């Protein structure tokens, strides 16, 4: 999958001709398939007859149709790169807050499962004792999974930041 930024106002049909290499006897069918794929991959574009200049367009992989090398990554606008960087910063904050909240929930669950009064009651009720043990185990597992997920997500954002840097000369 590639991304391009339109240089001038264009239509979906023109865009399809620019970003895909459509040739041969089945060009009409291939063109329709390419346009359908562009339409599906770009729901953010409201008017497909007039795609504004500067619009970021997702160019999906379409079986049987090669993508043209219409634009180099260096042609992504500075404004778009700035917006994407801001989005990555916001995503990182959200991931960190979400992980923190989930860890607090798991810690609160563990704390409640080990509450003295509840443990005293659990001694009298074997089912409750077993259930509290399972709850504490689940909370411990949840804490571990949250930490692992956070690490993987932050690592993925780091890779996205590196990829974004390759689009920019800043």
mmCIF file of C-alpha atoms in Angstrom:
data_model
loop_
_atom_site.group_PDB
_atom_site.id
_atom_site.type_symbol
_atom_site.label_atom_id
_atom_site.label_comp_id
_atom_site.label_asym_id
_atom_site.label_seq_id
_atom_site.Cartn_x
_atom_site.Cartn_y
_atom_site.Cartn_z
ATOM 1 C CA UNK A 1 0.000 0.000 0.000
ATOM 2 C CA UNK A 2 1.277 3.454 -0.916
ATOM 3 C CA UNK A 3 0.262 7.003 -0.182
ATOM 4 C CA UNK A 4 0.215 9.962 -2.529
ATOM 5 C CA UNK A 5 -0.703 13.596 -2.138
ATOM 6 C CA UNK A 6 -2.647 15.147 -4.977
ATOM 7 C CA UNK A 7 -0.849 18.085 -6.577
ATOM 8 C CA UNK A 8 -3.916 19.586 -8.230
ATOM 9 C CA UNK A 9 -7.665 19.072 -8.013
ATOM 10 C CA UNK A 10 -8.462 15.802 -9.733
ATOM 11 C CA UNK A 11 -11.202 13.227 -10.200
ATOM 12 C CA UNK A 12 -11.229 9.615 -9.090
ATOM 13 C CA UNK A 13 -10.845 8.436 -12.695
ATOM 14 C CA UNK A 14 -7.830 10.705 -13.288
ATOM 15 C CA UNK A 15 -6.322 9.670 -9.986
ATOM 16 C CA UNK A 16 -6.697 6.012 -10.936
ATOM 17 C CA UNK A 17 -4.802 6.644 -14.179
ATOM 18 C CA UNK A 18 -2.050 8.479 -12.289
ATOM 19 C CA UNK A 19 -1.440 5.929 -9.540
ATOM 20 C CA UNK A 20 -2.012 2.652 -11.397
ATOM 21 C CA UNK A 21 -0.431 1.248 -14.551
ATOM 22 C CA UNK A 22 -3.542 0.242 -16.484
ATOM 23 C CA UNK A 23 -2.869 -1.139 -19.958
ATOM 24 C CA UNK A 24 -4.044 -3.817 -22.320
ATOM 25 C CA UNK A 25 -7.266 -5.338 -23.532
ATOM 26 C CA UNK A 26 -8.893 -5.379 -20.101
ATOM 27 C CA UNK A 27 -8.015 -1.770 -19.267
ATOM 28 C CA UNK A 28 -11.659 -0.703 -18.789
ATOM 29 C CA UNK A 29 -12.327 -3.452 -16.238
ATOM 30 C CA UNK A 30 -8.998 -2.832 -14.524
ATOM 31 C CA UNK A 31 -9.771 0.888 -14.347
ATOM 32 C CA UNK A 32 -13.151 0.214 -12.709
ATOM 33 C CA UNK A 33 -11.518 -2.163 -10.206
ATOM 34 C CA UNK A 34 -8.818 0.400 -9.438
ATOM 35 C CA UNK A 35 -11.389 3.159 -8.904
ATOM 36 C CA UNK A 36 -13.461 0.910 -6.639
ATOM 37 C CA UNK A 37 -10.365 0.079 -4.587
ATOM 38 C CA UNK A 38 -9.466 3.772 -4.295
ATOM 39 C CA UNK A 39 -13.021 4.611 -3.229
ATOM 40 C CA UNK A 40 -12.987 1.885 -0.558
ATOM 41 C CA UNK A 41 -9.516 2.793 0.745
ATOM 42 C CA UNK A 42 -10.310 6.508 1.021
ATOM 43 C CA UNK A 43 -13.630 7.000 2.818
ATOM 44 C CA UNK A 44 -12.347 10.384 4.056
ATOM 45 C CA UNK A 45 -12.687 11.832 0.538
ATOM 46 C CA UNK A 46 -16.237 13.151 0.332
ATOM 47 C CA UNK A 47 -16.465 14.232 -3.312
ATOM 48 C CA UNK A 48 -14.745 11.768 -5.614
ATOM 49 C CA UNK A 49 -15.406 13.933 -8.674
ATOM 50 C CA UNK A 50 -13.355 16.776 -7.206
ATOM 51 C CA UNK A 51 -10.502 15.523 -5.030
ATOM 52 C CA UNK A 52 -8.835 18.721 -3.726
ATOM 53 C CA UNK A 53 -5.154 19.475 -4.235
ATOM 54 C CA UNK A 54 -3.063 18.405 -1.246
ATOM 55 C CA UNK A 55 -5.315 15.470 -0.326
ATOM 56 C CA UNK A 56 -3.517 12.460 1.127
ATOM 57 C CA UNK A 57 -4.717 9.411 -0.810
ATOM 58 C CA UNK A 58 -4.243 5.784 0.180
ATOM 59 C CA UNK A 59 -3.270 3.732 -2.875
ATOM 60 C CA UNK A 60 -4.296 0.147 -2.069
ATOM 61 C CA UNK A 61 -2.790 -2.973 -3.559
ATOM 62 C CA UNK A 62 -5.131 -4.245 -6.271
ATOM 63 C CA UNK A 63 -4.627 -7.806 -7.526
ATOM 64 C CA UNK A 64 -3.523 -7.825 -11.151
ATOM 65 C CA UNK A 65 -2.826 -4.082 -11.315
ATOM 66 C CA UNK A 66 0.594 -2.536 -10.747
ATOM 67 C CA UNK A 67 0.926 0.778 -8.972
ATOM 68 C CA UNK A 68 2.751 3.513 -10.822
ATOM 69 C CA UNK A 69 5.612 5.354 -9.202
ATOM 70 C CA UNK A 70 3.660 8.605 -9.398
ATOM 71 C CA UNK A 71 5.193 10.397 -6.440
ATOM 72 C CA UNK A 72 8.206 9.969 -4.271
ATOM 73 C CA UNK A 73 7.840 9.993 -0.489
ATOM 74 C CA UNK A 74 9.589 13.363 -0.418
ATOM 75 C CA UNK A 75 6.508 14.966 -1.923
ATOM 76 C CA UNK A 76 4.399 14.590 1.229
ATOM 77 C CA UNK A 77 3.649 18.108 2.431
ATOM 78 C CA UNK A 78 5.330 19.516 5.534
ATOM 79 C CA UNK A 79 1.884 20.253 6.965
ATOM 80 C CA UNK A 80 0.861 16.608 6.573
ATOM 81 C CA UNK A 81 4.059 15.429 8.255
ATOM 82 C CA UNK A 82 3.448 17.859 11.104
ATOM 83 C CA UNK A 83 -0.114 16.590 11.547
ATOM 84 C CA UNK A 84 1.043 12.983 11.516
ATOM 85 C CA UNK A 85 3.728 13.726 14.120
ATOM 86 C CA UNK A 86 1.098 15.367 16.325
ATOM 87 C CA UNK A 87 -1.144 12.336 15.895
ATOM 88 C CA UNK A 88 1.695 10.016 16.934
ATOM 89 C CA UNK A 89 2.388 12.113 20.044
ATOM 90 C CA UNK A 90 -1.317 12.027 20.928
ATOM 91 C CA UNK A 91 -1.475 8.272 20.314
ATOM 92 C CA UNK A 92 1.483 7.724 22.639
ATOM 93 C CA UNK A 93 -0.201 9.768 25.394
ATOM 94 C CA UNK A 94 -3.416 7.780 24.968
ATOM 95 C CA UNK A 95 -1.551 4.459 25.107
ATOM 96 C CA UNK A 96 0.265 5.517 28.275
ATOM 97 C CA UNK A 97 -2.910 6.780 29.979
ATOM 98 C CA UNK A 98 -4.842 3.672 28.987
ATOM 99 C CA UNK A 99 -2.120 1.365 30.277
ATOM 100 C CA UNK A 100 -1.886 3.342 33.515
ATOM 101 C CA UNK A 101 -5.652 3.118 34.010
ATOM 102 C CA UNK A 102 -5.691 -0.621 33.306
ATOM 103 C CA UNK A 103 -2.798 -1.188 35.721
ATOM 104 C CA UNK A 104 -4.610 0.789 38.420
ATOM 105 C CA UNK A 105 -7.715 -1.343 37.864
ATOM 106 C CA UNK A 106 -5.671 -4.529 38.171
ATOM 107 C CA UNK A 107 -3.956 -3.260 41.339
ATOM 108 C CA UNK A 108 -7.309 -2.286 42.862
ATOM 109 C CA UNK A 109 -8.696 -5.726 42.035
ATOM 110 C CA UNK A 110 -5.689 -7.423 43.633
ATOM 111 C CA UNK A 111 -5.997 -5.214 46.696
ATOM 112 C CA UNK A 112 -9.690 -6.013 47.077
ATOM 113 C CA UNK A 113 -9.065 -9.727 46.609
ATOM 114 C CA UNK A 114 -6.584 -9.575 49.505
ATOM 115 C CA UNK A 115 -8.803 -7.459 51.777
ATOM 116 C CA UNK A 116 -8.705 -8.766 55.385
ATOM 117 C CA UNK A 117 -12.448 -8.770 55.885
ATOM 118 C CA UNK A 118 -13.029 -10.501 52.573
ATOM 119 C CA UNK A 119 -10.319 -13.069 53.351
ATOM 120 C CA UNK A 120 -11.928 -13.765 56.745
ATOM 121 C CA UNK A 121 -15.247 -14.337 55.009
ATOM 122 C CA UNK A 122 -13.506 -16.522 52.425
ATOM 123 C CA UNK A 123 -12.260 -18.839 55.196
ATOM 124 C CA UNK A 124 -15.889 -19.591 55.977
ATOM 125 C CA UNK A 125 -16.909 -20.023 52.321
ATOM 126 C CA UNK A 126 -14.665 -22.299 50.237
ATOM 127 C CA UNK A 127 -16.210 -21.143 46.945
ATOM 128 C CA UNK A 128 -15.372 -17.533 47.762
ATOM 129 C CA UNK A 129 -11.805 -18.447 48.693
ATOM 130 C CA UNK A 130 -11.326 -20.195 45.346
ATOM 131 C CA UNK A 131 -12.952 -17.326 43.471
ATOM 132 C CA UNK A 132 -10.767 -14.706 45.189
ATOM 133 C CA UNK A 133 -7.688 -16.713 44.284
ATOM 134 C CA UNK A 134 -8.742 -16.785 40.628
ATOM 135 C CA UNK A 135 -9.507 -13.059 40.682
ATOM 136 C CA UNK A 136 -6.049 -12.277 42.090
ATOM 137 C CA UNK A 137 -4.393 -14.518 39.464
ATOM 138 C CA UNK A 138 -6.358 -12.863 36.683
ATOM 139 C CA UNK A 139 -5.411 -9.376 37.925
ATOM 140 C CA UNK A 140 -1.733 -10.362 38.014
ATOM 141 C CA UNK A 141 -1.965 -11.752 34.473
ATOM 142 C CA UNK A 142 -3.798 -8.619 33.333
ATOM 143 C CA UNK A 143 -1.009 -6.416 34.727
ATOM 144 C CA UNK A 144 1.591 -8.416 32.830
ATOM 145 C CA UNK A 145 -0.416 -8.302 29.573
ATOM 146 C CA UNK A 146 -0.992 -4.554 29.885
ATOM 147 C CA UNK A 147 2.741 -3.952 30.317
ATOM 148 C CA UNK A 148 3.554 -6.165 27.313
ATOM 149 C CA UNK A 149 0.880 -4.534 25.149
ATOM 150 C CA UNK A 150 2.054 -1.055 26.109
ATOM 151 C CA UNK A 151 5.638 -1.936 25.228
ATOM 152 C CA UNK A 152 4.607 -3.375 21.840
ATOM 153 C CA UNK A 153 2.418 -0.367 21.035
ATOM 154 C CA UNK A 154 5.103 2.152 22.025
ATOM 155 C CA UNK A 155 7.613 0.198 19.941
ATOM 156 C CA UNK A 156 5.236 0.285 16.956
ATOM 157 C CA UNK A 157 4.806 4.043 17.376
ATOM 158 C CA UNK A 158 8.588 4.382 17.432
ATOM 159 C CA UNK A 159 8.766 2.566 14.111
ATOM 160 C CA UNK A 160 6.047 4.823 12.707
ATOM 161 C CA UNK A 161 8.049 7.859 13.853
ATOM 162 C CA UNK A 162 11.137 6.505 12.061
ATOM 163 C CA UNK A 163 9.095 5.820 8.932
ATOM 164 C CA UNK A 164 7.640 9.317 9.071
ATOM 165 C CA UNK A 165 11.126 10.789 9.423
ATOM 166 C CA UNK A 166 12.041 9.142 6.125
ATOM 167 C CA UNK A 167 9.341 11.243 4.429
ATOM 168 C CA UNK A 168 10.771 14.463 5.777
ATOM 169 C CA UNK A 169 13.983 16.346 5.207
ATOM 170 C CA UNK A 170 13.513 18.242 8.488
#
